[in-house]
mmCIF file of C-alpha atoms in Angstrom:
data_model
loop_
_atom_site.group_PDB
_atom_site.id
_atom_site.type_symbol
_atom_site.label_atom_id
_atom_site.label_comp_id
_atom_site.label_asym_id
_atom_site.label_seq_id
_atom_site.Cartn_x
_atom_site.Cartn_y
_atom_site.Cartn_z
ATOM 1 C CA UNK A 1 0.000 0.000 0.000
ATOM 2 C CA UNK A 2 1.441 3.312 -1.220
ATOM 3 C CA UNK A 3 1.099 6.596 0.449
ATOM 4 C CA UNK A 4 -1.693 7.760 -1.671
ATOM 5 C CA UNK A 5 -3.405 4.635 -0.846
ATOM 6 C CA UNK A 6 -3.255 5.047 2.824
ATOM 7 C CA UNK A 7 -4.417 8.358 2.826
ATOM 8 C CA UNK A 8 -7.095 7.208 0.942
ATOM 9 C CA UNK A 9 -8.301 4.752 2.902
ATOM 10 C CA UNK A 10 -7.849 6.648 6.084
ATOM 11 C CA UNK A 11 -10.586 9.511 4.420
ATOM 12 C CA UNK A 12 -13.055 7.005 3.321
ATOM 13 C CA UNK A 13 -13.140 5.367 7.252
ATOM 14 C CA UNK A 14 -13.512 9.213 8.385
ATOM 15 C CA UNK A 15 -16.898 9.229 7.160
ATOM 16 C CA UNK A 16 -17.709 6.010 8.749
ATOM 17 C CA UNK A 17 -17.485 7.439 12.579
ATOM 18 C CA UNK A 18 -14.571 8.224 14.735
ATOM 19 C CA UNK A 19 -14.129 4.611 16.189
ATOM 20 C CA UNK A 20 -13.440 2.901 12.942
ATOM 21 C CA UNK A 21 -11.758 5.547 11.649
ATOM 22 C CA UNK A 22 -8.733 4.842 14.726
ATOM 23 C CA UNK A 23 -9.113 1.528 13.669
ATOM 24 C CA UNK A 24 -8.495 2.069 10.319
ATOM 25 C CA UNK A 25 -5.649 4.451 10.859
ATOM 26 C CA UNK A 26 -4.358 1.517 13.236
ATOM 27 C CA UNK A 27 -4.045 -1.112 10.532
ATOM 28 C CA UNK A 28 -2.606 0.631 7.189
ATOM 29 C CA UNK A 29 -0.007 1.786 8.946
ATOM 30 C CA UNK A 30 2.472 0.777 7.329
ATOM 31 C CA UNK A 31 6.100 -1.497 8.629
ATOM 32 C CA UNK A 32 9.058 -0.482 6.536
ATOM 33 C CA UNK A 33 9.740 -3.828 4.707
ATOM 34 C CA UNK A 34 6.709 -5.415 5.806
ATOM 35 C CA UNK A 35 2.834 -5.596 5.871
ATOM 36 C CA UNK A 36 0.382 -3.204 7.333
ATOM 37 C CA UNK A 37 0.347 -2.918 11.410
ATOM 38 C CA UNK A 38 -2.476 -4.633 13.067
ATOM 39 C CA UNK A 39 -3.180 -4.060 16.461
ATOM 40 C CA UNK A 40 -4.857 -6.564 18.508
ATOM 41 C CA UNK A 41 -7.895 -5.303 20.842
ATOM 42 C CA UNK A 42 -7.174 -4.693 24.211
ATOM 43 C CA UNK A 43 -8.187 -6.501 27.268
ATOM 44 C CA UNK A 44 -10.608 -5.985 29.744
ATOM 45 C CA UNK A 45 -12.408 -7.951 32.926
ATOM 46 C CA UNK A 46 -14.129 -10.976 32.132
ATOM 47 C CA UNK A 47 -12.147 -11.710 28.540
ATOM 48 C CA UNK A 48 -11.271 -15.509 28.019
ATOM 49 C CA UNK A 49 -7.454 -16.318 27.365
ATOM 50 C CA UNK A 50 -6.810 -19.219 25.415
ATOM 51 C CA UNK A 51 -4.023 -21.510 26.811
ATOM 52 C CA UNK A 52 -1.864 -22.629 24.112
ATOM 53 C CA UNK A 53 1.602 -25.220 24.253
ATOM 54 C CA UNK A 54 3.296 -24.436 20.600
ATOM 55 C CA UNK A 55 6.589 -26.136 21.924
ATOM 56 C CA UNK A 56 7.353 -28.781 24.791
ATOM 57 C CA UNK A 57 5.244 -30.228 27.055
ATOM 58 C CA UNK A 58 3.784 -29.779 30.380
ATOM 59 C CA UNK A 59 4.222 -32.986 32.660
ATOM 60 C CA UNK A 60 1.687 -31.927 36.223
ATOM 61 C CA UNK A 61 -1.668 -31.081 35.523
ATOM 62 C CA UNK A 62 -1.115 -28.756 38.579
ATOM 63 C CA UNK A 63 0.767 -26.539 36.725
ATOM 64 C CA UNK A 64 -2.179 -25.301 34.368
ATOM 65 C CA UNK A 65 -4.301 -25.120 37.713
ATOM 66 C CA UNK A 66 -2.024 -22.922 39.121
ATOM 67 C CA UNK A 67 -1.966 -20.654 35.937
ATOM 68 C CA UNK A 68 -5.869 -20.903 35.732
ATOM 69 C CA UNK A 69 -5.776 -19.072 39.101
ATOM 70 C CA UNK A 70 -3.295 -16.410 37.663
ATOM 71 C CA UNK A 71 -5.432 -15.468 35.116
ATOM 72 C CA UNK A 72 -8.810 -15.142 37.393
ATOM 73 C CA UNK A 73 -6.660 -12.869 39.984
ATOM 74 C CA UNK A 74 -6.714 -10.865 36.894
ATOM 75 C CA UNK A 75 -9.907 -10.955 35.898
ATOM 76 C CA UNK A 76 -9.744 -13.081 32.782
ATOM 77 C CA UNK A 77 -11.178 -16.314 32.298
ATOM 78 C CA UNK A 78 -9.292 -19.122 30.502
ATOM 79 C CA UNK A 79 -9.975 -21.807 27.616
ATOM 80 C CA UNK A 80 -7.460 -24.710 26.900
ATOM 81 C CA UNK A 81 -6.014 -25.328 23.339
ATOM 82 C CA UNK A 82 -6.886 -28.979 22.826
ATOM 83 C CA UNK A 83 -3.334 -30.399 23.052
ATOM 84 C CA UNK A 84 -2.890 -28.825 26.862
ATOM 85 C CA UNK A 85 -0.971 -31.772 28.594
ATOM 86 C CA UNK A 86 -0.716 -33.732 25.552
ATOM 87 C CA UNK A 87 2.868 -35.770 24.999
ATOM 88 C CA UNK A 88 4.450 -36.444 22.049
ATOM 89 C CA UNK A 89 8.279 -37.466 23.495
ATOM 90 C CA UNK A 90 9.234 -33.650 24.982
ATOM 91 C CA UNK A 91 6.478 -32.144 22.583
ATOM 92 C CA UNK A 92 3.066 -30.906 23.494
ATOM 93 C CA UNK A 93 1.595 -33.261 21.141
ATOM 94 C CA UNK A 94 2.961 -33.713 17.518
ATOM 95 C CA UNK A 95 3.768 -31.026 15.125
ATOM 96 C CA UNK A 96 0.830 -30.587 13.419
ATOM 97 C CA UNK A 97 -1.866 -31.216 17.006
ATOM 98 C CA UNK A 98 0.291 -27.947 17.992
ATOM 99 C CA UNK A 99 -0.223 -26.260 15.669
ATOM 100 C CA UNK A 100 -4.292 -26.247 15.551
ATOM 101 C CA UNK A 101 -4.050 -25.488 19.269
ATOM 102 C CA UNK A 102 -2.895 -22.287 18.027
ATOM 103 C CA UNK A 103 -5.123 -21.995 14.773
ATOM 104 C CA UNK A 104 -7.878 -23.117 17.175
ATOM 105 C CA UNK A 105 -7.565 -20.028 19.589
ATOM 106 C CA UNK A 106 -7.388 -17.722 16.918
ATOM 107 C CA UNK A 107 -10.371 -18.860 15.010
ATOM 108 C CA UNK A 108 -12.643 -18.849 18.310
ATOM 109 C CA UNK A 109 -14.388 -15.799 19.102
ATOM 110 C CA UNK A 110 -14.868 -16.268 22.602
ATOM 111 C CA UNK A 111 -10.498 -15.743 23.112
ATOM 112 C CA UNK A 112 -9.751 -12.288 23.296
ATOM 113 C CA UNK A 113 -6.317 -13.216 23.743
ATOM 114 C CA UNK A 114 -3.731 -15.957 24.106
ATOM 115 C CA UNK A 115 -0.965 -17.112 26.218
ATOM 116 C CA UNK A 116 1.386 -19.987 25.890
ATOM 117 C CA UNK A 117 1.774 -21.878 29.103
ATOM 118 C CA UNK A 118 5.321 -22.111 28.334
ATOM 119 C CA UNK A 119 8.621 -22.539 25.973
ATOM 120 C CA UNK A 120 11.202 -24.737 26.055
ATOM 121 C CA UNK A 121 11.767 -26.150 22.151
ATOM 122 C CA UNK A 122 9.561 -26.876 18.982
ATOM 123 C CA UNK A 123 7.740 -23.600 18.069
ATOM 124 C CA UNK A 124 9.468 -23.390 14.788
ATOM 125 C CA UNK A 125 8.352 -26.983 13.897
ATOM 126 C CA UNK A 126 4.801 -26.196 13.612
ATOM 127 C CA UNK A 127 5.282 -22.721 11.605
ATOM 128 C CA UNK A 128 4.409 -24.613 8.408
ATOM 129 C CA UNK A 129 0.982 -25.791 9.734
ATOM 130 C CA UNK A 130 0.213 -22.113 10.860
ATOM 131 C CA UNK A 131 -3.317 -20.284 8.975
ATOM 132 C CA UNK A 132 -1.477 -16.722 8.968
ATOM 133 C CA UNK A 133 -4.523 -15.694 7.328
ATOM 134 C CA UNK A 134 -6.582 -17.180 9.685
ATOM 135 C CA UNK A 135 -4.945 -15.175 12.221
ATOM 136 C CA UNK A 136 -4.200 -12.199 10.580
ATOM 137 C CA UNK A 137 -8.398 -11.422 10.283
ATOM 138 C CA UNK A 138 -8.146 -12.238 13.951
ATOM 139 C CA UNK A 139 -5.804 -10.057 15.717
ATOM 140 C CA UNK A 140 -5.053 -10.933 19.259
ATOM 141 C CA UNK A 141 -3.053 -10.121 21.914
ATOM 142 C CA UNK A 142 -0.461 -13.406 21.478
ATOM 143 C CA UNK A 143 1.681 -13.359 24.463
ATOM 144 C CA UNK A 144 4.923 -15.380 25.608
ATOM 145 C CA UNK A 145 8.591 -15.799 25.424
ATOM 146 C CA UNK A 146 11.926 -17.692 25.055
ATOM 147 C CA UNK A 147 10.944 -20.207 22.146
ATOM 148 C CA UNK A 148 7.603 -18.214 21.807
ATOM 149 C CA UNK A 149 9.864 -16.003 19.838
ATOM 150 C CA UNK A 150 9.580 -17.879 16.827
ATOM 151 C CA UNK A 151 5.389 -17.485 16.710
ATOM 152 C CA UNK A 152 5.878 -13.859 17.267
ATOM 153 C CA UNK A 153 8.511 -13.511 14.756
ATOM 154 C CA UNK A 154 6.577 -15.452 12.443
ATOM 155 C CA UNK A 155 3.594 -13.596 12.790
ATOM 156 C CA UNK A 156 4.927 -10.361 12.520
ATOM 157 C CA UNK A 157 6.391 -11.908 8.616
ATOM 158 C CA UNK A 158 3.462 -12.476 7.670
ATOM 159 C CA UNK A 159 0.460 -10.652 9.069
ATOM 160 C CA UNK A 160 2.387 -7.280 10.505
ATOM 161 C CA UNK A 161 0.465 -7.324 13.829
ATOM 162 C CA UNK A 162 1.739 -6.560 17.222
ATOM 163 C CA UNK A 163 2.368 -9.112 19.802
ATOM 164 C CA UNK A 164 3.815 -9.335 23.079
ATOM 165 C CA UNK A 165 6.778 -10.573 24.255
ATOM 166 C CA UNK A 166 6.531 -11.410 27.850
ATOM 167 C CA UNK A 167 5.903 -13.705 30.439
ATOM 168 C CA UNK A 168 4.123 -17.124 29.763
ATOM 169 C CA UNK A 169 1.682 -18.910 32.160
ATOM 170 C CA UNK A 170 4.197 -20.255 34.100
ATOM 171 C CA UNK A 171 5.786 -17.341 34.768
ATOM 172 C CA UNK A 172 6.384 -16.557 38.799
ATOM 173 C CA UNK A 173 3.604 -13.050 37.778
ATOM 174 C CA UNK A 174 5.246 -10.997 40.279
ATOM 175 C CA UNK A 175 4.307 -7.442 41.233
ATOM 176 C CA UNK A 176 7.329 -5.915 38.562
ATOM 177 C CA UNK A 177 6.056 -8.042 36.037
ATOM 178 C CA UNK A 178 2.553 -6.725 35.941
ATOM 179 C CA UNK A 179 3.449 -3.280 36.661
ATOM 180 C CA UNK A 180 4.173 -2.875 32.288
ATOM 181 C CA UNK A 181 1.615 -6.201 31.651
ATOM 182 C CA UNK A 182 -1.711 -4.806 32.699
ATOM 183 C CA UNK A 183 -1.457 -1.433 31.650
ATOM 184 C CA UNK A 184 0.115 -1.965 28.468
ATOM 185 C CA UNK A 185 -2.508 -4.474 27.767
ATOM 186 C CA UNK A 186 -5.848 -3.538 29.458
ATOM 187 C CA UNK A 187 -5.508 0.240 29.298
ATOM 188 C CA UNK A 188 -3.392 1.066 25.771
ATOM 189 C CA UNK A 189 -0.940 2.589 27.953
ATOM 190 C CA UNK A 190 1.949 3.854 26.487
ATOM 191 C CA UNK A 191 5.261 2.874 28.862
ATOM 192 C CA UNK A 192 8.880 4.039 29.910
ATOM 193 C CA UNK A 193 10.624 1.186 30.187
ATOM 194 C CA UNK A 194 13.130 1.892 33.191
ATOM 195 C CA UNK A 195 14.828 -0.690 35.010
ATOM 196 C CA UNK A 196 13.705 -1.308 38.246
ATOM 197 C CA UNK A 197 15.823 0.353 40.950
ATOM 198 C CA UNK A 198 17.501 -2.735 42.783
ATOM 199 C CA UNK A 199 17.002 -2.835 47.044
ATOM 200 C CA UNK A 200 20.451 -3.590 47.837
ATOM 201 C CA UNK A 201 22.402 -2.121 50.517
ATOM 202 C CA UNK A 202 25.499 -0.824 48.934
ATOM 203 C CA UNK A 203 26.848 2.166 48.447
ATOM 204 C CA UNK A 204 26.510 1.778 44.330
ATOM 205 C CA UNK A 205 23.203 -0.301 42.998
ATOM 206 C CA UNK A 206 25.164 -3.236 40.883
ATOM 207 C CA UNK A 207 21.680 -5.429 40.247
ATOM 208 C CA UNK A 208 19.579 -4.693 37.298
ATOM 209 C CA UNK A 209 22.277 -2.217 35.915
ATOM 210 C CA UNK A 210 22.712 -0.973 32.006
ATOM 211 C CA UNK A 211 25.470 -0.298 30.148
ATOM 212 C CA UNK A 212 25.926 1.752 27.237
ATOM 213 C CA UNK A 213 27.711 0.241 24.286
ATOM 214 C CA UNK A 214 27.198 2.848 22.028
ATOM 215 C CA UNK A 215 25.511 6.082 23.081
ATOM 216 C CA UNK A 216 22.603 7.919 21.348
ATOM 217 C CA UNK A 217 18.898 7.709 20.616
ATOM 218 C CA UNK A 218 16.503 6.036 18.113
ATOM 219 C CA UNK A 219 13.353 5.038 17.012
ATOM 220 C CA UNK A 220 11.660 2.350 15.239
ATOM 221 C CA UNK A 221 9.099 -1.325 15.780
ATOM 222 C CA UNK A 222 10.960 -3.098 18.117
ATOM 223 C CA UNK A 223 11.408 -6.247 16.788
ATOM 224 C CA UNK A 224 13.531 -10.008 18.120
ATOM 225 C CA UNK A 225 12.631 -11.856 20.914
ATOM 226 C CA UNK A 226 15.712 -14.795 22.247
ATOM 227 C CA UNK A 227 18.913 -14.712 20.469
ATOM 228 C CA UNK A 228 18.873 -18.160 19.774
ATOM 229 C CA UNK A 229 15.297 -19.063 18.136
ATOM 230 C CA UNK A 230 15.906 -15.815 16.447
ATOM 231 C CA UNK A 231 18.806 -16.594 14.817
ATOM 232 C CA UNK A 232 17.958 -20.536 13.738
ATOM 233 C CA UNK A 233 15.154 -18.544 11.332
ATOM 234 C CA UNK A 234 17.742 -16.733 9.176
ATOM 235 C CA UNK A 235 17.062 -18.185 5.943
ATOM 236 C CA UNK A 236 13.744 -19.024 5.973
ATOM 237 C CA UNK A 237 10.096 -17.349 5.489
ATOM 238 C CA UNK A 238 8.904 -16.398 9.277
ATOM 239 C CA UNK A 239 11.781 -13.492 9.875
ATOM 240 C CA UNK A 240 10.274 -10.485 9.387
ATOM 241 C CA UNK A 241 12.359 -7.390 7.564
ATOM 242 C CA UNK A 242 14.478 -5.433 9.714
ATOM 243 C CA UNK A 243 15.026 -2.434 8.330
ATOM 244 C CA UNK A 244 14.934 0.588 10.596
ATOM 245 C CA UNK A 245 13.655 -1.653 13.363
ATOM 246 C CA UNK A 246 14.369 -1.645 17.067
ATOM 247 C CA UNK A 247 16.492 -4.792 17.443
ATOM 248 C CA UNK A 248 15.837 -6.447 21.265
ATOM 249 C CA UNK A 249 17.387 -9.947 22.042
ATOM 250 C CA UNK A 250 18.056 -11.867 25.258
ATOM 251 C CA UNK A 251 19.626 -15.684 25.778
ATOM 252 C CA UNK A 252 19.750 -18.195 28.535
ATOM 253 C CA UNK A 253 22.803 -20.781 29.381
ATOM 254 C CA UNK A 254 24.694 -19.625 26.159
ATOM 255 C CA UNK A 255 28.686 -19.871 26.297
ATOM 256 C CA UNK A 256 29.721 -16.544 25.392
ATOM 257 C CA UNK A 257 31.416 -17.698 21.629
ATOM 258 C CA UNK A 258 27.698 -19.236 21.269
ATOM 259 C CA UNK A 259 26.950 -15.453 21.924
ATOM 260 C CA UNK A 260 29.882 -14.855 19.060
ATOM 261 C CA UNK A 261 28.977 -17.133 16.633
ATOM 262 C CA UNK A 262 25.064 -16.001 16.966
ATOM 263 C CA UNK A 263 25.802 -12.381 16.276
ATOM 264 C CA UNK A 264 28.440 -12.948 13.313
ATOM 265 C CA UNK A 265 25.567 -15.150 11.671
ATOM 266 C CA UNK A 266 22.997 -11.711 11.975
ATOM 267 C CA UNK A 267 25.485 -9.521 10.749
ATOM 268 C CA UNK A 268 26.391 -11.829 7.522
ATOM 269 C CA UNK A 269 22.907 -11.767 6.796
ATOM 270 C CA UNK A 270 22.768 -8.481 6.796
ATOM 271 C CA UNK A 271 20.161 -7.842 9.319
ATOM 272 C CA UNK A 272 22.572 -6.111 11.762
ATOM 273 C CA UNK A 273 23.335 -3.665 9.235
ATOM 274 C CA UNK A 274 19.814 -2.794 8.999
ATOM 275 C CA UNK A 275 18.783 -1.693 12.885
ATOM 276 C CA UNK A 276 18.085 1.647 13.929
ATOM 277 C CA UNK A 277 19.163 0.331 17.267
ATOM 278 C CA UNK A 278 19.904 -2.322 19.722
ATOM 279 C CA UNK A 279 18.584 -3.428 23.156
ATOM 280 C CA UNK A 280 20.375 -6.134 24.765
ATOM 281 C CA UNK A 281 18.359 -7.812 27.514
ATOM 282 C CA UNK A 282 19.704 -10.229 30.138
ATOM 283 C CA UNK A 283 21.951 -13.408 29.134
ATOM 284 C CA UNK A 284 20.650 -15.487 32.222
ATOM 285 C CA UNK A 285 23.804 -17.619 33.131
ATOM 286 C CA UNK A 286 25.724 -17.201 29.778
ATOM 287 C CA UNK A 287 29.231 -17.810 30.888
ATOM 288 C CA UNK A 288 32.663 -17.544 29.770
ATOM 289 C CA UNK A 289 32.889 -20.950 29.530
ATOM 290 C CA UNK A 290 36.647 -22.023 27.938
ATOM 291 C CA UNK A 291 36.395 -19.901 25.237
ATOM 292 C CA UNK A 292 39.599 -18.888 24.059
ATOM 293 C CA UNK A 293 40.725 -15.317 24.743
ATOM 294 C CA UNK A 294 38.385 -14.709 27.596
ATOM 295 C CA UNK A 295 36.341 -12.596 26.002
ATOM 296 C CA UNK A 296 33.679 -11.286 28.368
ATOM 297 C CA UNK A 297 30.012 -10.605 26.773
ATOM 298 C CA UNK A 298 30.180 -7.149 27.127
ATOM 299 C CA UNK A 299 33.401 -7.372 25.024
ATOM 300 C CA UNK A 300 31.548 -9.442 22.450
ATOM 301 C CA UNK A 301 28.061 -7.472 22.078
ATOM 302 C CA UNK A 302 30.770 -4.452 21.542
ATOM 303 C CA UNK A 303 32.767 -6.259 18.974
ATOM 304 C CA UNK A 304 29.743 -6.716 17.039
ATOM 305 C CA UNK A 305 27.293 -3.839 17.951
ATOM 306 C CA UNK A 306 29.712 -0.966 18.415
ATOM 307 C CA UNK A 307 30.658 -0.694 14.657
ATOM 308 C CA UNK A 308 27.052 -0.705 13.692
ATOM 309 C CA UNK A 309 27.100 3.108 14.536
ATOM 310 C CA UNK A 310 23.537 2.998 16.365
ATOM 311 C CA UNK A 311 22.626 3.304 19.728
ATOM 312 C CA UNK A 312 22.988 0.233 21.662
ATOM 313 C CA UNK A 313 22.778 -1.534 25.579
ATOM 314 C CA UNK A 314 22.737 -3.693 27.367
ATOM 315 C CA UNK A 315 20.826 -5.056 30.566
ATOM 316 C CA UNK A 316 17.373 -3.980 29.866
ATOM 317 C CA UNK A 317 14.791 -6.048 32.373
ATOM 318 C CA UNK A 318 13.829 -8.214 29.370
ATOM 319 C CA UNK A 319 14.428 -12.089 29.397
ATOM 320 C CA UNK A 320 14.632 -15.168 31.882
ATOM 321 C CA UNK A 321 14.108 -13.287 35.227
ATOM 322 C CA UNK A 322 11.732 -14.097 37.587
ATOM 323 C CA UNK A 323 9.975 -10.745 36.155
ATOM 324 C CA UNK A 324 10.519 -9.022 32.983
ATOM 325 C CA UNK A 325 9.092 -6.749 31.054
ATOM 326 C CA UNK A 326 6.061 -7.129 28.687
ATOM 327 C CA UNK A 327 6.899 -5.164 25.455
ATOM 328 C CA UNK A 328 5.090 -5.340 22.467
ATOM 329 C CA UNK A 329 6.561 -6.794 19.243
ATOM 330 C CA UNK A 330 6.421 -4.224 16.223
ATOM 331 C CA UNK A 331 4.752 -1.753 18.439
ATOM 332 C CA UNK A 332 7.026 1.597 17.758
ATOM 333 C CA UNK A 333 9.837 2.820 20.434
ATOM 334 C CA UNK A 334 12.093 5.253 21.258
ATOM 335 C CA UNK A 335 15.277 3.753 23.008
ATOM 336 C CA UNK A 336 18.088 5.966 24.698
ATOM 337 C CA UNK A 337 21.364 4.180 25.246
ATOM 338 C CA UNK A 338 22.954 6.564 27.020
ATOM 339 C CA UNK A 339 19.788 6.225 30.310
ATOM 340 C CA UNK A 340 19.422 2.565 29.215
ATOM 341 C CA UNK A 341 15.652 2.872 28.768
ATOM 342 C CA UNK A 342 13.010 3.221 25.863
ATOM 343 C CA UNK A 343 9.703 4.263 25.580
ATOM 344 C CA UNK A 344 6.717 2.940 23.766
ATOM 345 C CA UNK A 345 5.557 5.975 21.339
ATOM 346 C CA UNK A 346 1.734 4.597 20.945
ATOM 347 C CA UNK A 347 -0.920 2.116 21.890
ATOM 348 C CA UNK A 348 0.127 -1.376 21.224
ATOM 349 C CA UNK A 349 -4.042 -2.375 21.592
ATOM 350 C CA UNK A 350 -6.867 -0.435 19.943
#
């Protein structure tokens, strides 16, 4: 859609009431490199969640119980995916039974939005079997993390509408966790994302820290998800374009050369070269290991971010912690490297 034809558009919903017309606005916006923005509606008391499991397994039944309860403290009701507690060796069911657990919350209109009980491995397997169409005439608030990346990713390839990357039902839901989740997602609020301020007693807070890699400001979508899902899609369909985009990434129990080898694969691809910006999250017990040289992963994201000539940091509250940040996926931010923070710049619900 050109310029021309999203004015267009925009005019002819003007006559149709105020309402739609934000709506309309909402979804011909336009991702550089990729399809229109679609925002997903917004949640409110009494909304059913559909409980998907895109990846491995959940062995207790006790486990969805206890996220059941999570989601009625919050005022949402909940609907399991038909492949909740299923096995299929360390899968939630085969490829393909996955996979309709997600098509299946989509399609039905009684889910206003949908969670995945948890990660682990085999979101990526079940991309093929995915109606993007399907889902792309339902917009919903998807939300989730760590191999959840790859469903977010992929959506954003291929229908251009905003998800959320944050915790998953399993998730510990502490107080800092839904201090960005419910009013990003039940009021269209429009965040600073500031790490918390740590409770230690020292002279110098050393917890929760940032550090500038390269100083400066930007905006763009924010786009990525866990460095290692992220990067095992290079090459294939469900990556979505880059350009002028916010990247974000975080890991878990990576060696630092994994860390190495992960960002020299983004940059050959060219999608480095294509950020506005970076936002390093947390690498959750991502050691030195015996890599030769020593190199610490500060020295490493420099190596490899520094030349880029954008703003970049590191340690933004995004990641495996027992609370995180929700942040929405193509939803358009303002980062500054040199505070360590961003901003969201508009709704990420209508």
């Amino acid at each position: 859609m050109n310029r021309r034809q999203m004015l267009g558009a925009a005019s002819t919903m003007l006559a149709l009431g105020p309402q739609i017309a934000m709506e309309a606005v909402a979804q011909v916006k336009v991702q550089a490199g990729g399809p229109p923005v679609l925002l997903p509606p917004r949640l409110k008391a009494g909304d059913t969640v559909g409980l998907i499991e895109p990846a491995s397994a959940t062995w207790e039944p006790f486990a969805i119980q206890l996220i059941e309860e999570a989601l009625a403290n919050l005022g949402l009701k909940s609907k399991r995916a038909h492949n909740i507690l299923d096995r299929d060796g360390y899968f939630a069911g085969d490829d393909k039974a996955r996979a309709d657990g997600v098509n299946q919350m989509f399609a039905d209109p009684e889910v206003a939005a949908i969670m995945s009980v948890r990660g682990g491995w085999g979101t990526a397997r079940i991309l093929p079997w995915l109606d993007f169409d399907l889902i792309g005439q339902n917009p919903k608030a998807l939300i989730g993390y760590s191999d959840i990346t790859a469903l977010h990713l992929a959506i954003q390839a291929k229908t251009g509408m905003v998800t959320f990357h944050g915790p998953v039902g399993i998730s510990a839901w502490g107080k800092r966790s839904l201090e960005t989740f419910k009013p990003l997602l039940f009021d269209g609020a429009m965040p600073d994302y500031v790490n918390p301020v740590a409770g230690e007693d020292r002279l110098v807070q050393r917890k929760w820290r940032t550090q500038t890699i390269t100083p400066g400001s930007a905006r763009g979508r924010l786009l990525g998800g866990n460095l290692t899902v992220m990067t095992a899609l290079v090459g294939t369909p469900y990556l979505p374009a880059f350009d002028g985009a916010i990247l974000f990434f975080e890991d878990i129990d990576e060696a630092v050369y994994r860390i190495d080898r992960m960002l020299t694969q983004l940059g050959q691809a060219g999608i480095l070269g294509r950020v506005a910006g970076v936002i390093v999250g947390n690498c959750t017990d991502c050691s030195q290991g015996n890599s030769v040289g020593g190199f610490t992963l500060n020295e490493i994201l420099t190596h490899h971010l520094q030349p880029l000539g954008v703003p970049a940091f590191q340690g933004a509250f995004i990641g495996h912690l027992t609370d995180q940040f929700t942040v929405p996926e193509g939803g358009l931010v303002e980062m500054d490297a040199d505070a360590g923070s961003f901003r969201l710049l508009e709704p990420a619900v209508r």
